[in-house]
Amino acid sequence: MSALHERLDALSGLLRRLLETITREGEVLQGGDAEALPELTAAKEQRARALASAWTALTDELNLSTPVTRQAIEQALDRRSEPGLAQAWSVILGLIDETQRLNRLNGRLIEEQLRRTQSALDILQAAASQQALYGADGHSVELLSSQRSIDEA
């Protein structure tokens, strides 16, 4: 196996691990398990750093300068004329597309959760500004009700 094939295989493996992490992140976001998110975020960041390093190694192997495009990589791979390079690159493109799709979906899940959290905070802040508390029966109790005397409080 050539060094280029090894680089492509390494990139595919890293993309698969990142995709697994992003898939798990989506499951956690849908399930509301916020305690699992810090560990997943750290894993995602670590995998993204490893992926960036592998990407740099690939572009160095292909002698490409920035900015690197898909077309530039495909042209460089075609010039190598090694069997299996186009197929390996196709697998990588599929993994990239799926990773981006799931990452966008997770972003929408996070945005929705943030909207719900903000809505709950708005409700609580509005209630606090009305100086209301909740009694033992779960109903709000006005602290400064003009209908109550100090003896009734």
mmCIF file with all atom_site columns, C-alpha atoms in Angstrom:
data_model
loop_
_atom_site.group_PDB
_atom_site.id
_atom_site.type_symbol
_atom_site.label_atom_id
_atom_site.label_alt_id
_atom_site.label_comp_id
_atom_site.label_asym_id
_atom_site.label_entity_id
_atom_site.label_seq_id
_atom_site.pdbx_PDB_ins_code
_atom_site.Cartn_x
_atom_site.Cartn_y
_atom_site.Cartn_z
_atom_site.occupancy
_atom_site.B_iso_or_equiv
_atom_site.pdbx_formal_charge
_atom_site.auth_seq_id
_atom_site.auth_comp_id
_atom_site.auth_asym_id
_atom_site.auth_atom_id
_atom_site.pdbx_PDB_model_num
ATOM 1   C CA . MET A 1 1   ? 0.000   0.000  0.000   1.00 0.00 ? 1   MET A CA 1
ATOM 2   C CA . SER A 1 2   ? 1.383   3.391  -0.980  1.00 0.00 ? 2   SER A CA 1
ATOM 3   C CA . ALA A 1 3   ? 1.825   6.292  1.429   1.00 0.00 ? 3   ALA A CA 1
ATOM 4   C CA . LEU A 1 4   ? -1.023  8.063  -0.343  1.00 0.00 ? 4   LEU A CA 1
ATOM 5   C CA . HIS A 1 5   ? -3.371  5.110  0.190   1.00 0.00 ? 5   HIS A CA 1
ATOM 6   C CA . GLU A 1 6   ? -2.360  5.087  3.858   1.00 0.00 ? 6   GLU A CA 1
ATOM 7   C CA . ARG A 1 7   ? -3.141  8.792  4.160   1.00 0.00 ? 7   ARG A CA 1
ATOM 8   C CA . LEU A 1 8   ? -6.552  8.299  2.548   1.00 0.00 ? 8   LEU A CA 1
ATOM 9   C CA . ASP A 1 9   ? -7.297  5.322  4.807   1.00 0.00 ? 9   ASP A CA 1
ATOM 10  C CA . ALA A 1 10  ? -6.256  7.318  7.865   1.00 0.00 ? 10  ALA A CA 1
ATOM 11  C CA . LEU A 1 11  ? -8.502  10.186 6.805   1.00 0.00 ? 11  LEU A CA 1
ATOM 12  C CA . SER A 1 12  ? -11.432 7.788  6.267   1.00 0.00 ? 12  SER A CA 1
ATOM 13  C CA . GLY A 1 13  ? -10.922 6.232  9.691   1.00 0.00 ? 13  GLY A CA 1
ATOM 14  C CA . LEU A 1 14  ? -10.831 9.614  11.405  1.00 0.00 ? 14  LEU A CA 1
ATOM 15  C CA . LEU A 1 15  ? -13.939 10.736 9.550   1.00 0.00 ? 15  LEU A CA 1
ATOM 16  C CA . ARG A 1 16  ? -15.764 7.572  10.630  1.00 0.00 ? 16  ARG A CA 1
ATOM 17  C CA . ARG A 1 17  ? -14.854 8.181  14.283  1.00 0.00 ? 17  ARG A CA 1
ATOM 18  C CA . LEU A 1 18  ? -15.968 11.816 14.029  1.00 0.00 ? 18  LEU A CA 1
ATOM 19  C CA . LEU A 1 19  ? -19.208 10.694 12.399  1.00 0.00 ? 19  LEU A CA 1
ATOM 20  C CA . GLU A 1 20  ? -19.799 8.207  15.235  1.00 0.00 ? 20  GLU A CA 1
ATOM 21  C CA . THR A 1 21  ? -19.252 10.979 17.778  1.00 0.00 ? 21  THR A CA 1
ATOM 22  C CA . ILE A 1 22  ? -21.593 13.381 15.987  1.00 0.00 ? 22  ILE A CA 1
ATOM 23  C CA . THR A 1 23  ? -24.203 10.623 15.706  1.00 0.00 ? 23  THR A CA 1
ATOM 24  C CA . ARG A 1 24  ? -23.940 9.998  19.466  1.00 0.00 ? 24  ARG A CA 1
ATOM 25  C CA . GLU A 1 25  ? -24.152 13.749 20.084  1.00 0.00 ? 25  GLU A CA 1
ATOM 26  C CA . GLY A 1 26  ? -27.439 13.848 18.165  1.00 0.00 ? 26  GLY A CA 1
ATOM 27  C CA . GLU A 1 27  ? -28.815 10.969 20.217  1.00 0.00 ? 27  GLU A CA 1
ATOM 28  C CA . VAL A 1 28  ? -27.854 12.755 23.433  1.00 0.00 ? 28  VAL A CA 1
ATOM 29  C CA . LEU A 1 29  ? -29.378 16.028 22.240  1.00 0.00 ? 29  LEU A CA 1
ATOM 30  C CA . GLN A 1 30  ? -32.633 14.282 21.333  1.00 0.00 ? 30  GLN A CA 1
ATOM 31  C CA . GLY A 1 31  ? -32.689 12.463 24.656  1.00 0.00 ? 31  GLY A CA 1
ATOM 32  C CA . GLY A 1 32  ? -31.943 15.564 26.714  1.00 0.00 ? 32  GLY A CA 1
ATOM 33  C CA . ASP A 1 33  ? -28.923 14.045 28.488  1.00 0.00 ? 33  ASP A CA 1
ATOM 34  C CA . ALA A 1 34  ? -26.991 17.288 29.009  1.00 0.00 ? 34  ALA A CA 1
ATOM 35  C CA . GLU A 1 35  ? -24.496 15.632 31.359  1.00 0.00 ? 35  GLU A CA 1
ATOM 36  C CA . ALA A 1 36  ? -23.048 13.583 28.465  1.00 0.00 ? 36  ALA A CA 1
ATOM 37  C CA . LEU A 1 37  ? -22.422 16.620 26.254  1.00 0.00 ? 37  LEU A CA 1
ATOM 38  C CA . PRO A 1 38  ? -19.113 17.852 27.750  1.00 0.00 ? 38  PRO A CA 1
ATOM 39  C CA . GLU A 1 39  ? -17.440 14.481 27.164  1.00 0.00 ? 39  GLU A CA 1
ATOM 40  C CA . LEU A 1 40  ? -18.816 14.277 23.624  1.00 0.00 ? 40  LEU A CA 1
ATOM 41  C CA . THR A 1 41  ? -17.766 17.854 22.884  1.00 0.00 ? 41  THR A CA 1
ATOM 42  C CA . ALA A 1 42  ? -14.227 17.105 24.047  1.00 0.00 ? 42  ALA A CA 1
ATOM 43  C CA . ALA A 1 43  ? -14.130 13.947 21.921  1.00 0.00 ? 43  ALA A CA 1
ATOM 44  C CA . LYS A 1 44  ? -15.469 15.841 18.925  1.00 0.00 ? 44  LYS A CA 1
ATOM 45  C CA . GLU A 1 45  ? -12.833 18.559 19.316  1.00 0.00 ? 45  GLU A CA 1
ATOM 46  C CA . GLN A 1 46  ? -10.054 15.972 19.653  1.00 0.00 ? 46  GLN A CA 1
ATOM 47  C CA . ARG A 1 47  ? -11.238 14.132 16.559  1.00 0.00 ? 47  ARG A CA 1
ATOM 48  C CA . ALA A 1 48  ? -11.524 17.387 14.608  1.00 0.00 ? 48  ALA A CA 1
ATOM 49  C CA . ARG A 1 49  ? -7.910  18.258 15.513  1.00 0.00 ? 49  ARG A CA 1
ATOM 50  C CA . ALA A 1 50  ? -6.720  14.804 14.425  1.00 0.00 ? 50  ALA A CA 1
ATOM 51  C CA . LEU A 1 51  ? -8.719  15.164 11.221  1.00 0.00 ? 51  LEU A CA 1
ATOM 52  C CA . ALA A 1 52  ? -7.130  18.558 10.505  1.00 0.00 ? 52  ALA A CA 1
ATOM 53  C CA . SER A 1 53  ? -3.700  17.019 10.978  1.00 0.00 ? 53  SER A CA 1
ATOM 54  C CA . ALA A 1 54  ? -4.543  14.128 8.638   1.00 0.00 ? 54  ALA A CA 1
ATOM 55  C CA . TRP A 1 55  ? -5.928  16.574 6.089   1.00 0.00 ? 55  TRP A CA 1
ATOM 56  C CA . THR A 1 56  ? -2.670  18.557 6.189   1.00 0.00 ? 56  THR A CA 1
ATOM 57  C CA . ALA A 1 57  ? -0.679  15.351 5.743   1.00 0.00 ? 57  ALA A CA 1
ATOM 58  C CA . LEU A 1 58  ? -2.788  14.443 2.698   1.00 0.00 ? 58  LEU A CA 1
ATOM 59  C CA . THR A 1 59  ? -2.439  17.853 1.068   1.00 0.00 ? 59  THR A CA 1
ATOM 60  C CA . ASP A 1 60  ? 1.306   17.786 1.766   1.00 0.00 ? 60  ASP A CA 1
ATOM 61  C CA . GLU A 1 61  ? 1.537   14.315 0.197   1.00 0.00 ? 61  GLU A CA 1
ATOM 62  C CA . LEU A 1 62  ? -0.249  15.672 -2.879  1.00 0.00 ? 62  LEU A CA 1
ATOM 63  C CA . ASN A 1 63  ? 1.964   18.810 -2.920  1.00 0.00 ? 63  ASN A CA 1
ATOM 64  C CA . LEU A 1 64  ? -1.062  21.103 -2.814  1.00 0.00 ? 64  LEU A CA 1
ATOM 65  C CA . SER A 1 65  ? -0.982  24.666 -1.578  1.00 0.00 ? 65  SER A CA 1
ATOM 66  C CA . THR A 1 66  ? -3.830  26.573 -0.019  1.00 0.00 ? 66  THR A CA 1
ATOM 67  C CA . PRO A 1 67  ? -6.607  27.036 -0.754  1.00 0.00 ? 67  PRO A CA 1
ATOM 68  C CA . VAL A 1 68  ? -7.246  23.347 -1.336  1.00 0.00 ? 68  VAL A CA 1
ATOM 69  C CA . THR A 1 69  ? -10.412 22.456 -3.229  1.00 0.00 ? 69  THR A CA 1
ATOM 70  C CA . ARG A 1 70  ? -12.062 19.151 -4.021  1.00 0.00 ? 70  ARG A CA 1
ATOM 71  C CA . GLN A 1 71  ? -11.216 19.697 -7.646  1.00 0.00 ? 71  GLN A CA 1
ATOM 72  C CA . ALA A 1 72  ? -7.517  20.251 -6.864  1.00 0.00 ? 72  ALA A CA 1
ATOM 73  C CA . ILE A 1 73  ? -7.394  17.035 -4.846  1.00 0.00 ? 73  ILE A CA 1
ATOM 74  C CA . GLU A 1 74  ? -9.182  15.055 -7.542  1.00 0.00 ? 74  GLU A CA 1
ATOM 75  C CA . GLN A 1 75  ? -6.770  16.360 -10.170 1.00 0.00 ? 75  GLN A CA 1
ATOM 76  C CA . ALA A 1 76  ? -3.781  15.485 -7.992  1.00 0.00 ? 76  ALA A CA 1
ATOM 77  C CA . LEU A 1 77  ? -5.157  11.986 -7.381  1.00 0.00 ? 77  LEU A CA 1
ATOM 78  C CA . ASP A 1 78  ? -5.767  11.498 -11.112 1.00 0.00 ? 78  ASP A CA 1
ATOM 79  C CA . ARG A 1 79  ? -2.153  12.433 -11.848 1.00 0.00 ? 79  ARG A CA 1
ATOM 80  C CA . ARG A 1 80  ? -0.987  9.658  -9.488  1.00 0.00 ? 80  ARG A CA 1
ATOM 81  C CA . SER A 1 81  ? -2.676  6.969  -11.600 1.00 0.00 ? 81  SER A CA 1
ATOM 82  C CA . GLU A 1 82  ? -2.754  4.510  -8.685  1.00 0.00 ? 82  GLU A CA 1
ATOM 83  C CA . PRO A 1 83  ? -5.594  1.995  -8.608  1.00 0.00 ? 83  PRO A CA 1
ATOM 84  C CA . GLY A 1 84  ? -8.194  2.556  -5.920  1.00 0.00 ? 84  GLY A CA 1
ATOM 85  C CA . LEU A 1 85  ? -7.458  6.238  -5.263  1.00 0.00 ? 85  LEU A CA 1
ATOM 86  C CA . ALA A 1 86  ? -10.680 7.479  -6.861  1.00 0.00 ? 86  ALA A CA 1
ATOM 87  C CA . GLN A 1 87  ? -12.722 4.964  -4.883  1.00 0.00 ? 87  GLN A CA 1
ATOM 88  C CA . ALA A 1 88  ? -10.994 5.890  -1.603  1.00 0.00 ? 88  ALA A CA 1
ATOM 89  C CA . TRP A 1 89  ? -11.610 9.581  -2.333  1.00 0.00 ? 89  TRP A CA 1
ATOM 90  C CA . SER A 1 90  ? -15.261 8.868  -3.120  1.00 0.00 ? 90  SER A CA 1
ATOM 91  C CA . VAL A 1 91  ? -15.658 7.170  0.272   1.00 0.00 ? 91  VAL A CA 1
ATOM 92  C CA . ILE A 1 92  ? -14.094 10.206 1.952   1.00 0.00 ? 92  ILE A CA 1
ATOM 93  C CA . LEU A 1 93  ? -16.464 12.565 0.151   1.00 0.00 ? 93  LEU A CA 1
ATOM 94  C CA . GLY A 1 94  ? -19.435 10.484 1.280   1.00 0.00 ? 94  GLY A CA 1
ATOM 95  C CA . LEU A 1 95  ? -18.222 10.554 4.881   1.00 0.00 ? 95  LEU A CA 1
ATOM 96  C CA . ILE A 1 96  ? -17.664 14.322 4.704   1.00 0.00 ? 96  ILE A CA 1
ATOM 97  C CA . ASP A 1 97  ? -21.162 14.902 3.338   1.00 0.00 ? 97  ASP A CA 1
ATOM 98  C CA . GLU A 1 98  ? -22.789 12.728 6.012   1.00 0.00 ? 98  GLU A CA 1
ATOM 99  C CA . THR A 1 99  ? -20.737 14.336 8.789   1.00 0.00 ? 99  THR A CA 1
ATOM 100 C CA . GLN A 1 100 ? -21.726 17.813 7.637   1.00 0.00 ? 100 GLN A CA 1
ATOM 101 C CA . ARG A 1 101 ? -25.384 16.802 7.357   1.00 0.00 ? 101 ARG A CA 1
ATOM 102 C CA . LEU A 1 102 ? -25.503 15.391 10.888  1.00 0.00 ? 102 LEU A CA 1
ATOM 103 C CA . ASN A 1 103 ? -23.560 18.326 12.297  1.00 0.00 ? 103 ASN A CA 1
ATOM 104 C CA . ARG A 1 104 ? -26.097 20.757 10.780  1.00 0.00 ? 104 ARG A CA 1
ATOM 105 C CA . LEU A 1 105 ? -28.941 18.663 12.216  1.00 0.00 ? 105 LEU A CA 1
ATOM 106 C CA . ASN A 1 106 ? -27.309 18.723 15.657  1.00 0.00 ? 106 ASN A CA 1
ATOM 107 C CA . GLY A 1 107 ? -26.957 22.487 15.340  1.00 0.00 ? 107 GLY A CA 1
ATOM 108 C CA . ARG A 1 108 ? -30.690 22.762 14.737  1.00 0.00 ? 108 ARG A CA 1
ATOM 109 C CA . LEU A 1 109 ? -31.370 20.551 17.770  1.00 0.00 ? 109 LEU A CA 1
ATOM 110 C CA . ILE A 1 110 ? -29.181 22.831 19.886  1.00 0.00 ? 110 ILE A CA 1
ATOM 111 C CA . GLU A 1 111 ? -30.928 25.943 18.560  1.00 0.00 ? 111 GLU A CA 1
ATOM 112 C CA . GLU A 1 112 ? -34.312 24.443 19.427  1.00 0.00 ? 112 GLU A CA 1
ATOM 113 C CA . GLN A 1 113 ? -33.148 23.546 22.934  1.00 0.00 ? 113 GLN A CA 1
ATOM 114 C CA . LEU A 1 114 ? -31.809 27.075 23.381  1.00 0.00 ? 114 LEU A CA 1
ATOM 115 C CA . ARG A 1 115 ? -35.186 28.500 22.289  1.00 0.00 ? 115 ARG A CA 1
ATOM 116 C CA . ARG A 1 116 ? -37.007 26.328 24.822  1.00 0.00 ? 116 ARG A CA 1
ATOM 117 C CA . THR A 1 117 ? -34.563 27.276 27.568  1.00 0.00 ? 117 THR A CA 1
ATOM 118 C CA . GLN A 1 118 ? -34.884 30.978 26.725  1.00 0.00 ? 118 GLN A CA 1
ATOM 119 C CA . SER A 1 119 ? -38.662 30.678 26.725  1.00 0.00 ? 119 SER A CA 1
ATOM 120 C CA . ALA A 1 120 ? -38.597 29.066 30.172  1.00 0.00 ? 120 ALA A CA 1
ATOM 121 C CA . LEU A 1 121 ? -36.243 31.775 31.448  1.00 0.00 ? 121 LEU A CA 1
ATOM 122 C CA . ASP A 1 122 ? -38.509 34.491 30.035  1.00 0.00 ? 122 ASP A CA 1
ATOM 123 C CA . ILE A 1 123 ? -41.491 32.982 31.847  1.00 0.00 ? 123 ILE A CA 1
ATOM 124 C CA . LEU A 1 124 ? -39.583 32.746 35.115  1.00 0.00 ? 124 LEU A CA 1
ATOM 125 C CA . GLN A 1 125 ? -38.225 36.283 34.813  1.00 0.00 ? 125 GLN A CA 1
ATOM 126 C CA . ALA A 1 126 ? -41.692 37.644 34.064  1.00 0.00 ? 126 ALA A CA 1
ATOM 127 C CA . ALA A 1 127 ? -43.053 35.871 37.098  1.00 0.00 ? 127 ALA A CA 1
ATOM 128 C CA . ALA A 1 128 ? -40.211 37.189 39.267  1.00 0.00 ? 128 ALA A CA 1
ATOM 129 C CA . SER A 1 129 ? -40.807 40.743 38.085  1.00 0.00 ? 129 SER A CA 1
ATOM 130 C CA . GLN A 1 130 ? -44.415 40.427 39.278  1.00 0.00 ? 130 GLN A CA 1
ATOM 131 C CA . GLN A 1 131 ? -43.032 39.585 42.730  1.00 0.00 ? 131 GLN A CA 1
ATOM 132 C CA . ALA A 1 132 ? -44.949 36.346 42.856  1.00 0.00 ? 132 ALA A CA 1
ATOM 133 C CA . LEU A 1 133 ? -43.930 33.232 44.735  1.00 0.00 ? 133 LEU A CA 1
ATOM 134 C CA . TYR A 1 134 ? -45.403 29.796 44.741  1.00 0.00 ? 134 TYR A CA 1
ATOM 135 C CA . GLY A 1 135 ? -47.201 28.465 47.773  1.00 0.00 ? 135 GLY A CA 1
ATOM 136 C CA . ALA A 1 136 ? -47.215 24.926 49.113  1.00 0.00 ? 136 ALA A CA 1
ATOM 137 C CA . ASP A 1 137 ? -50.188 24.129 46.876  1.00 0.00 ? 137 ASP A CA 1
ATOM 138 C CA . GLY A 1 138 ? -48.204 25.108 43.745  1.00 0.00 ? 138 GLY A CA 1
ATOM 139 C CA . HIS A 1 139 ? -50.228 28.243 43.104  1.00 0.00 ? 139 HIS A CA 1
ATOM 140 C CA . SER A 1 140 ? -48.589 31.639 42.933  1.00 0.00 ? 140 SER A CA 1
ATOM 141 C CA . VAL A 1 141 ? -48.951 33.883 45.944  1.00 0.00 ? 141 VAL A CA 1
ATOM 142 C CA . GLU A 1 142 ? -48.695 37.653 45.616  1.00 0.00 ? 142 GLU A CA 1
ATOM 143 C CA . LEU A 1 143 ? -46.275 39.032 48.189  1.00 0.00 ? 143 LEU A CA 1
ATOM 144 C CA . LEU A 1 144 ? -47.424 42.604 48.028  1.00 0.00 ? 144 LEU A CA 1
ATOM 145 C CA . SER A 1 145 ? -51.127 42.149 47.545  1.00 0.00 ? 145 SER A CA 1
ATOM 146 C CA . SER A 1 146 ? -53.012 45.319 48.377  1.00 0.00 ? 146 SER A CA 1
ATOM 147 C CA . GLN A 1 147 ? -55.928 43.228 49.680  1.00 0.00 ? 147 GLN A CA 1
ATOM 148 C CA . ARG A 1 148 ? -53.898 41.653 52.532  1.00 0.00 ? 148 ARG A CA 1
ATOM 149 C CA . SER A 1 149 ? -53.051 43.315 55.775  1.00 0.00 ? 149 SER A CA 1
ATOM 150 C CA . ILE A 1 150 ? -49.851 42.751 57.679  1.00 0.00 ? 150 ILE A CA 1
ATOM 151 C CA . ASP A 1 151 ? -51.781 40.579 60.145  1.00 0.00 ? 151 ASP A CA 1
ATOM 152 C CA . GLU A 1 152 ? -52.814 38.210 57.354  1.00 0.00 ? 152 GLU A CA 1
ATOM 153 C CA . ALA A 1 153 ? -49.277 37.760 55.954  1.00 0.00 ? 153 ALA A CA 1
#
